[in-house]
mmCIF file of C-alpha atoms in Angstrom:
data_model
loop_
_atom_site.group_PDB
_atom_site.id
_atom_site.type_symbol
_atom_site.label_atom_id
_atom_site.label_comp_id
_atom_site.label_asym_id
_atom_site.label_seq_id
_atom_site.Cartn_x
_atom_site.Cartn_y
_atom_site.Cartn_z
ATOM 1 C CA MET A 1 143.232 143.179 88.869
ATOM 2 C CA GLY A 2 144.323 144.845 92.071
ATOM 3 C CA VAL A 3 147.162 147.277 92.718
ATOM 4 C CA PRO A 4 149.271 145.864 95.588
ATOM 5 C CA LYS A 5 149.186 148.027 98.756
ATOM 6 C CA PHE A 6 147.539 150.938 96.913
ATOM 7 C CA TYR A 7 144.495 151.027 99.194
ATOM 8 C CA ARG A 8 146.691 151.020 102.297
ATOM 9 C CA TRP A 9 148.923 153.764 100.903
ATOM 10 C CA ILE A 10 146.120 156.085 99.859
ATOM 11 C CA SER A 11 144.110 155.605 103.074
ATOM 12 C CA GLU A 12 147.223 156.451 105.122
ATOM 13 C CA ARG A 13 148.030 159.466 102.965
ATOM 14 C CA TYR A 14 144.450 160.798 103.205
ATOM 15 C CA PRO A 15 143.132 159.258 106.465
ATOM 16 C CA ASN A 16 139.798 161.119 106.472
ATOM 17 C CA ILE A 17 138.520 159.495 103.283
ATOM 18 C CA SER A 18 137.922 156.103 104.961
ATOM 19 C CA ARG A 19 135.751 155.462 107.999
ATOM 20 C CA ILE A 20 134.642 152.372 109.905
ATOM 21 C CA THR A 21 130.925 151.869 109.311
ATOM 22 C CA ILE A 22 128.432 152.193 112.143
ATOM 23 C CA ASP A 23 124.913 150.979 111.381
ATOM 24 C CA ARG A 24 123.107 154.156 112.337
ATOM 25 C CA HIS A 25 125.652 156.361 110.534
ATOM 26 C CA ILE A 26 125.740 154.648 107.123
ATOM 27 C CA PRO A 27 124.706 157.147 104.413
ATOM 28 C CA GLU A 28 121.733 156.464 102.192
ATOM 29 C CA PHE A 29 122.582 154.925 98.815
ATOM 30 C CA ASP A 30 120.499 154.555 95.670
ATOM 31 C CA ASN A 31 122.596 151.965 93.827
ATOM 32 C CA PHE A 32 124.654 149.141 95.335
ATOM 33 C CA TYR A 33 127.099 147.044 93.313
ATOM 34 C CA LEU A 34 128.880 143.826 94.280
ATOM 35 C CA ASP A 35 132.110 142.610 92.691
ATOM 36 C CA MET A 36 131.176 139.009 93.476
ATOM 37 C CA ASN A 37 134.547 137.290 93.054
ATOM 38 C CA GLY A 38 135.829 138.795 96.285
ATOM 39 C CA ILE A 39 132.844 137.307 98.108
ATOM 40 C CA ILE A 40 133.269 133.906 96.415
ATOM 41 C CA HIS A 41 136.921 133.670 97.437
ATOM 42 C CA THR A 42 136.235 134.860 100.984
ATOM 43 C CA CYS A 43 133.411 132.339 101.478
ATOM 44 C CA SER A 44 135.154 129.324 99.936
ATOM 45 C CA HIS A 45 138.653 129.259 101.423
ATOM 46 C CA THR A 46 140.994 130.983 103.836
ATOM 47 C CA ASP A 47 144.327 132.693 103.316
ATOM 48 C CA ASP A 48 146.291 130.118 105.254
ATOM 49 C CA GLU A 49 149.172 128.124 103.762
ATOM 50 C CA ASN A 50 146.884 125.476 102.284
ATOM 51 C CA ASN A 51 144.650 128.167 100.774
ATOM 52 C CA ASP A 52 141.737 125.721 100.732
ATOM 53 C CA THR A 53 139.180 124.150 103.067
ATOM 54 C CA ASN A 54 137.160 120.981 103.284
ATOM 55 C CA ALA A 55 133.901 122.944 102.995
ATOM 56 C CA SER A 56 131.316 121.327 100.733
ATOM 57 C CA GLU A 57 129.806 123.081 97.738
ATOM 58 C CA GLU A 58 126.542 123.513 99.679
ATOM 59 C CA ASP A 59 128.409 125.134 102.574
ATOM 60 C CA ILE A 60 130.154 127.538 100.208
ATOM 61 C CA PHE A 61 126.869 128.541 98.565
ATOM 62 C CA ARG A 62 125.300 129.053 101.995
ATOM 63 C CA ASN A 63 128.213 131.263 103.051
ATOM 64 C CA ILE A 64 127.911 133.332 99.866
ATOM 65 C CA PHE A 65 124.178 133.877 100.295
ATOM 66 C CA HIS A 66 124.662 134.930 103.913
ATOM 67 C CA TYR A 67 127.410 137.354 102.878
ATOM 68 C CA ILE A 68 125.239 138.926 100.173
ATOM 69 C CA ASP A 69 122.272 139.248 102.513
ATOM 70 C CA PHE A 70 124.430 140.855 105.219
ATOM 71 C CA LEU A 71 125.850 143.456 102.811
ATOM 72 C CA TYR A 72 122.424 144.195 101.363
ATOM 73 C CA ARG A 73 120.919 144.781 104.820
ATOM 74 C CA MET A 74 123.840 147.014 105.770
ATOM 75 C CA ILE A 75 123.614 149.314 102.714
ATOM 76 C CA LYS A 76 119.859 149.000 101.962
ATOM 77 C CA PRO A 77 119.934 150.286 98.351
ATOM 78 C CA ARG A 78 116.855 152.239 97.333
ATOM 79 C CA LYS A 79 116.825 151.685 93.552
ATOM 80 C CA VAL A 80 119.387 149.258 92.068
ATOM 81 C CA PHE A 81 121.267 146.170 93.276
ATOM 82 C CA PHE A 82 123.837 144.859 90.776
ATOM 83 C CA MET A 83 125.885 141.664 91.250
ATOM 84 C CA ALA A 84 128.728 140.977 88.819
ATOM 85 C CA ILE A 85 130.782 137.774 88.574
ATOM 86 C CA ASP A 86 133.994 137.717 86.527
ATOM 87 C CA GLY A 87 133.449 136.375 83.034
ATOM 88 C CA VAL A 88 136.111 135.496 80.478
ATOM 89 C CA ALA A 89 138.986 137.966 80.881
ATOM 90 C CA PRO A 90 140.833 139.786 78.070
ATOM 91 C CA ARG A 91 143.490 137.700 76.327
ATOM 92 C CA ALA A 92 146.475 139.320 78.086
ATOM 93 C CA LYS A 93 145.054 138.618 81.534
ATOM 94 C CA MET A 94 143.870 135.172 80.443
ATOM 95 C CA ASN A 95 147.478 134.170 79.755
ATOM 96 C CA GLN A 96 148.543 135.455 83.159
ATOM 97 C CA GLN A 97 145.653 133.653 84.872
ATOM 98 C CA ARG A 98 146.484 130.387 83.119
ATOM 99 C CA ALA A 99 150.094 130.450 84.336
ATOM 100 C CA ARG A 100 149.009 131.382 87.860
ATOM 101 C CA ARG A 101 146.377 128.644 88.080
ATOM 102 C CA PHE A 102 148.653 125.926 86.724
ATOM 103 C CA ARG A 103 151.186 126.917 89.358
ATOM 104 C CA ALA A 104 148.499 127.004 92.075
ATOM 105 C CA GLY A 105 147.258 123.555 90.998
ATOM 106 C CA ARG A 106 150.758 122.095 91.140
ATOM 107 C CA ASP A 107 151.433 123.584 94.589
ATOM 108 C CA ARG A 108 148.036 122.372 95.812
ATOM 109 C CA MET A 109 148.718 118.785 94.759
ATOM 110 C CA GLN A 110 152.102 118.840 96.468
ATOM 111 C CA LYS A 111 150.517 120.042 99.720
ATOM 112 C CA LEU A 112 147.720 117.475 99.472
ATOM 113 C CA ASN A 113 150.209 114.651 98.893
ATOM 114 C CA THR A 114 152.174 115.751 101.955
ATOM 115 C CA LEU A 115 148.970 115.974 104.010
ATOM 116 C CA ALA A 116 147.846 112.538 102.802
ATOM 117 C CA GLU A 117 151.163 110.985 103.791
ATOM 118 C CA LYS A 118 150.965 112.484 107.276
ATOM 119 C CA SER A 119 147.343 111.491 107.890
ATOM 120 C CA GLY A 120 147.404 108.142 106.083
ATOM 121 C CA ALA A 121 144.325 109.108 104.061
ATOM 122 C CA SER A 122 143.884 109.008 100.307
ATOM 123 C CA LEU A 123 143.545 112.156 98.204
ATOM 124 C CA ASN A 124 139.846 111.425 97.607
ATOM 125 C CA GLU A 125 139.218 111.171 101.348
ATOM 126 C CA LEU A 126 140.703 114.623 101.987
ATOM 127 C CA ASN A 127 137.870 116.251 99.974
ATOM 128 C CA ARG A 128 139.503 119.679 99.707
ATOM 129 C CA PHE A 129 137.945 122.483 97.677
ATOM 130 C CA ASP A 130 139.987 123.416 94.608
ATOM 131 C CA THR A 131 140.181 127.216 94.349
ATOM 132 C CA ASN A 132 140.869 126.905 90.604
ATOM 133 C CA ALA A 133 137.165 126.035 90.299
ATOM 134 C CA ILE A 134 136.457 129.762 90.668
ATOM 135 C CA THR A 135 136.947 130.192 86.931
ATOM 136 C CA PRO A 136 134.381 131.015 84.205
ATOM 137 C CA GLY A 137 132.908 127.893 82.637
ATOM 138 C CA THR A 138 133.584 125.413 85.444
ATOM 139 C CA GLU A 139 130.879 123.177 86.913
ATOM 140 C CA PHE A 140 131.191 125.001 90.233
ATOM 141 C CA MET A 141 130.503 128.399 88.638
ATOM 142 C CA THR A 142 127.587 127.005 86.637
ATOM 143 C CA ASN A 143 126.010 125.610 89.814
ATOM 144 C CA LEU A 144 126.657 128.880 91.649
ATOM 145 C CA ASN A 145 124.985 130.882 88.896
ATOM 146 C CA GLU A 146 121.834 128.743 89.101
ATOM 147 C CA GLN A 147 121.780 128.894 92.900
ATOM 148 C CA LEU A 148 122.150 132.687 92.829
ATOM 149 C CA LYS A 149 119.127 132.953 90.537
ATOM 150 C CA TYR A 150 117.127 130.840 92.985
ATOM 151 C CA PHE A 151 118.378 132.916 95.942
ATOM 152 C CA ILE A 152 117.348 136.172 94.224
ATOM 153 C CA ASN A 153 113.861 134.833 93.465
ATOM 154 C CA VAL A 154 113.402 133.757 97.082
ATOM 155 C CA LYS A 155 114.530 137.149 98.425
ATOM 156 C CA ILE A 156 112.311 139.105 96.023
ATOM 157 C CA THR A 157 109.239 137.105 97.008
ATOM 158 C CA THR A 158 109.856 136.854 100.759
ATOM 159 C CA ASP A 159 111.989 139.807 101.912
ATOM 160 C CA PRO A 160 110.316 143.260 102.050
ATOM 161 C CA LEU A 161 113.724 144.984 101.791
ATOM 162 C CA TRP A 162 114.138 143.609 98.275
ATOM 163 C CA GLU A 163 110.782 144.937 97.055
ATOM 164 C CA GLY A 164 110.826 147.843 94.628
ATOM 165 C CA VAL A 165 114.564 147.457 93.882
ATOM 166 C CA GLU A 166 115.871 146.579 90.427
ATOM 167 C CA ILE A 167 117.998 143.418 90.759
ATOM 168 C CA TYR A 168 120.686 142.540 88.210
ATOM 169 C CA LEU A 169 122.944 139.473 88.039
ATOM 170 C CA SER A 170 125.775 139.412 85.495
ATOM 171 C CA GLY A 171 127.069 135.853 85.571
ATOM 172 C CA HIS A 172 130.262 134.116 84.494
ATOM 173 C CA LEU A 173 128.952 133.589 80.954
ATOM 174 C CA THR A 174 128.977 137.354 80.294
ATOM 175 C CA PRO A 175 132.520 138.326 79.162
ATOM 176 C CA GLY A 176 134.553 140.818 81.142
ATOM 177 C CA GLU A 177 135.757 141.264 84.699
ATOM 178 C CA GLY A 178 133.157 142.050 87.339
ATOM 179 C CA GLU A 179 134.335 145.582 88.097
ATOM 180 C CA HIS A 180 134.343 146.545 84.410
ATOM 181 C CA LYS A 181 130.849 145.158 83.895
ATOM 182 C CA ILE A 182 129.742 147.326 86.808
ATOM 183 C CA MET A 183 131.427 150.389 85.283
ATOM 184 C CA ASP A 184 129.765 149.699 81.937
ATOM 185 C CA PHE A 185 126.394 149.593 83.706
ATOM 186 C CA ILE A 186 127.085 152.901 85.486
ATOM 187 C CA ARG A 187 128.128 154.600 82.242
ATOM 188 C CA PHE A 188 125.035 153.236 80.475
ATOM 189 C CA THR A 189 122.640 154.504 83.161
ATOM 190 C CA HIS A 190 124.431 157.857 83.202
ATOM 191 C CA SER A 191 123.821 158.226 79.460
ATOM 192 C CA GLN A 192 120.049 157.930 79.863
ATOM 193 C CA PRO A 193 118.109 161.223 79.451
ATOM 194 C CA ASN A 194 116.284 160.879 82.789
ATOM 195 C CA TYR A 195 119.427 160.148 84.840
ATOM 196 C CA ASN A 196 119.689 161.929 88.197
ATOM 197 C CA VAL A 197 123.206 163.336 88.637
ATOM 198 C CA ASN A 198 122.787 163.186 92.421
ATOM 199 C CA THR A 199 122.430 159.398 92.398
ATOM 200 C CA ARG A 200 124.418 157.920 95.294
ATOM 201 C CA HIS A 201 126.531 154.858 94.407
ATOM 202 C CA CYS A 202 128.169 152.265 96.670
ATOM 203 C CA LEU A 203 130.470 149.544 95.340
ATOM 204 C CA TYR A 204 131.775 146.532 97.253
ATOM 205 C CA GLY A 205 135.062 145.054 96.096
ATOM 206 C CA LEU A 206 138.545 144.157 97.293
ATOM 207 C CA ASP A 207 140.604 145.286 94.302
ATOM 208 C CA ALA A 208 142.334 148.623 94.842
ATOM 209 C CA ASP A 209 141.893 149.541 91.169
ATOM 210 C CA LEU A 210 138.236 150.182 92.027
ATOM 211 C CA ILE A 211 139.428 153.491 93.506
ATOM 212 C CA ILE A 212 140.655 154.613 90.085
ATOM 213 C CA LEU A 213 137.621 153.189 88.279
ATOM 214 C CA GLY A 214 135.282 154.954 90.701
ATOM 215 C CA LEU A 215 137.062 158.272 90.215
ATOM 216 C CA VAL A 216 136.883 158.147 86.413
ATOM 217 C CA THR A 217 133.104 157.695 86.488
ATOM 218 C CA HIS A 218 132.972 161.380 87.581
ATOM 219 C CA GLU A 219 129.942 160.603 89.759
ATOM 220 C CA LEU A 220 129.308 163.211 92.457
ATOM 221 C CA HIS A 221 128.526 160.631 95.139
ATOM 222 C CA PHE A 222 130.505 157.397 95.068
ATOM 223 C CA ALA A 223 131.719 155.248 97.981
ATOM 224 C CA LEU A 224 133.643 151.969 98.190
ATOM 225 C CA LEU A 225 132.753 149.347 100.798
ATOM 226 C CA ARG A 226 135.386 146.817 101.822
ATOM 227 C CA GLU A 227 136.588 144.711 104.729
ATOM 228 C CA GLU A 228 139.218 146.057 107.069
ATOM 229 C CA VAL A 229 142.659 144.787 106.082
ATOM 230 C CA THR A 230 144.870 143.982 109.062
ATOM 231 C CA HIS A 231 148.635 143.761 108.628
ATOM 232 C CA GLY A 232 150.949 141.654 110.741
ATOM 233 C CA VAL A 233 148.069 139.636 112.256
ATOM 234 C CA GLN A 234 148.329 135.857 112.472
ATOM 235 C CA LYS A 235 146.328 134.171 109.717
ATOM 236 C CA THR A 236 143.358 132.017 110.598
ATOM 237 C CA THR A 237 142.085 128.752 109.156
ATOM 238 C CA LYS A 238 138.459 129.757 109.764
ATOM 239 C CA ILE A 239 136.307 131.305 107.055
ATOM 240 C CA PRO A 240 135.267 134.697 108.523
ATOM 241 C CA LEU A 241 131.669 135.685 109.162
ATOM 242 C CA PRO A 242 130.674 139.152 107.890
ATOM 243 C CA GLU A 243 129.386 140.059 111.366
ATOM 244 C CA GLU A 244 132.912 139.609 112.755
ATOM 245 C CA ILE A 245 134.526 142.019 110.282
ATOM 246 C CA ASN A 246 135.126 145.760 110.597
ATOM 247 C CA TRP A 247 133.776 147.407 107.446
ATOM 248 C CA HIS A 248 135.165 150.568 105.893
ATOM 249 C CA LEU A 249 133.525 153.105 103.589
ATOM 250 C CA LEU A 250 135.919 155.053 101.378
ATOM 251 C CA HIS A 251 134.334 158.238 100.016
ATOM 252 C CA LEU A 252 135.701 159.024 96.571
ATOM 253 C CA ASN A 253 134.267 162.548 96.542
ATOM 254 C CA LEU A 254 136.539 163.392 99.497
ATOM 255 C CA LEU A 255 139.496 161.735 97.764
ATOM 256 C CA ARG A 256 138.813 163.819 94.658
ATOM 257 C CA ASP A 257 138.811 166.997 96.775
ATOM 258 C CA TYR A 258 142.088 166.004 98.465
ATOM 259 C CA ILE A 259 143.780 165.338 95.127
ATOM 260 C CA ASN A 260 142.486 168.615 93.711
ATOM 261 C CA LEU A 261 143.745 170.505 96.775
ATOM 262 C CA GLU A 262 147.171 168.846 96.799
ATOM 263 C CA PHE A 263 147.864 169.463 93.129
ATOM 264 C CA SER A 264 146.093 172.822 92.770
ATOM 265 C CA SER A 265 149.451 174.645 92.711
ATOM 266 C CA MET A 266 150.422 172.691 89.583
ATOM 267 C CA LYS A 267 147.452 173.882 87.549
ATOM 268 C CA VAL A 268 148.415 175.846 84.477
ATOM 269 C CA GLY A 269 146.817 179.280 84.393
ATOM 270 C CA LYS A 270 144.534 180.184 81.543
#
């Protein structure tokens, strides 16, 4: 789960830790990780009042594949590419999710009924995507998992950039949230006897708690990739294309140095 406004606060407090990416100035990374649920939500609906679109399942899958391919070509990982989709959450969060999704479903039906009355169409004719389908175990997630496997096989066999890279997909049937599955993978690889401590990691995700999770890995080189968040801008009903977005890299090694410098006076002497 995210921490509201934490990313904005910390990037304003330490402005040098985050930079807009420029293709020729992107650092080289060994491992690239995707917290897939952010991509799924971005490619399936907008943040307008209706919070849904009339995009078909095929259109959503196509948007997701394009998004993944764009991010992969931007970072160009040298060794590992890991994609993690949220599985079944811990019980405490499951209860919170259930209440939130029942409320979202009720609000969605009210908006659809209002829209149907205005347009004179039936609910079936509106054909709106239900965002509650982005839940482990649904038919939508099962279809997405199979399509992602097919997409990966196509890219491995046809795209030279994907050659020689270890590809991992942790689907919705594997328990745990995406970011924690990624952290488990990082800790596991770090425990291996032949692990290179200078491995450079890049993680894409929208949740601000990834900043804390990245710091506690104690990796020397760790960066977070995320879309630019604009405040006070009018919302759009169009699903954004990744080419139209300003991308930011937040360098956690710089953040660690800033924190160490700011609180150095509080260290207890030996």
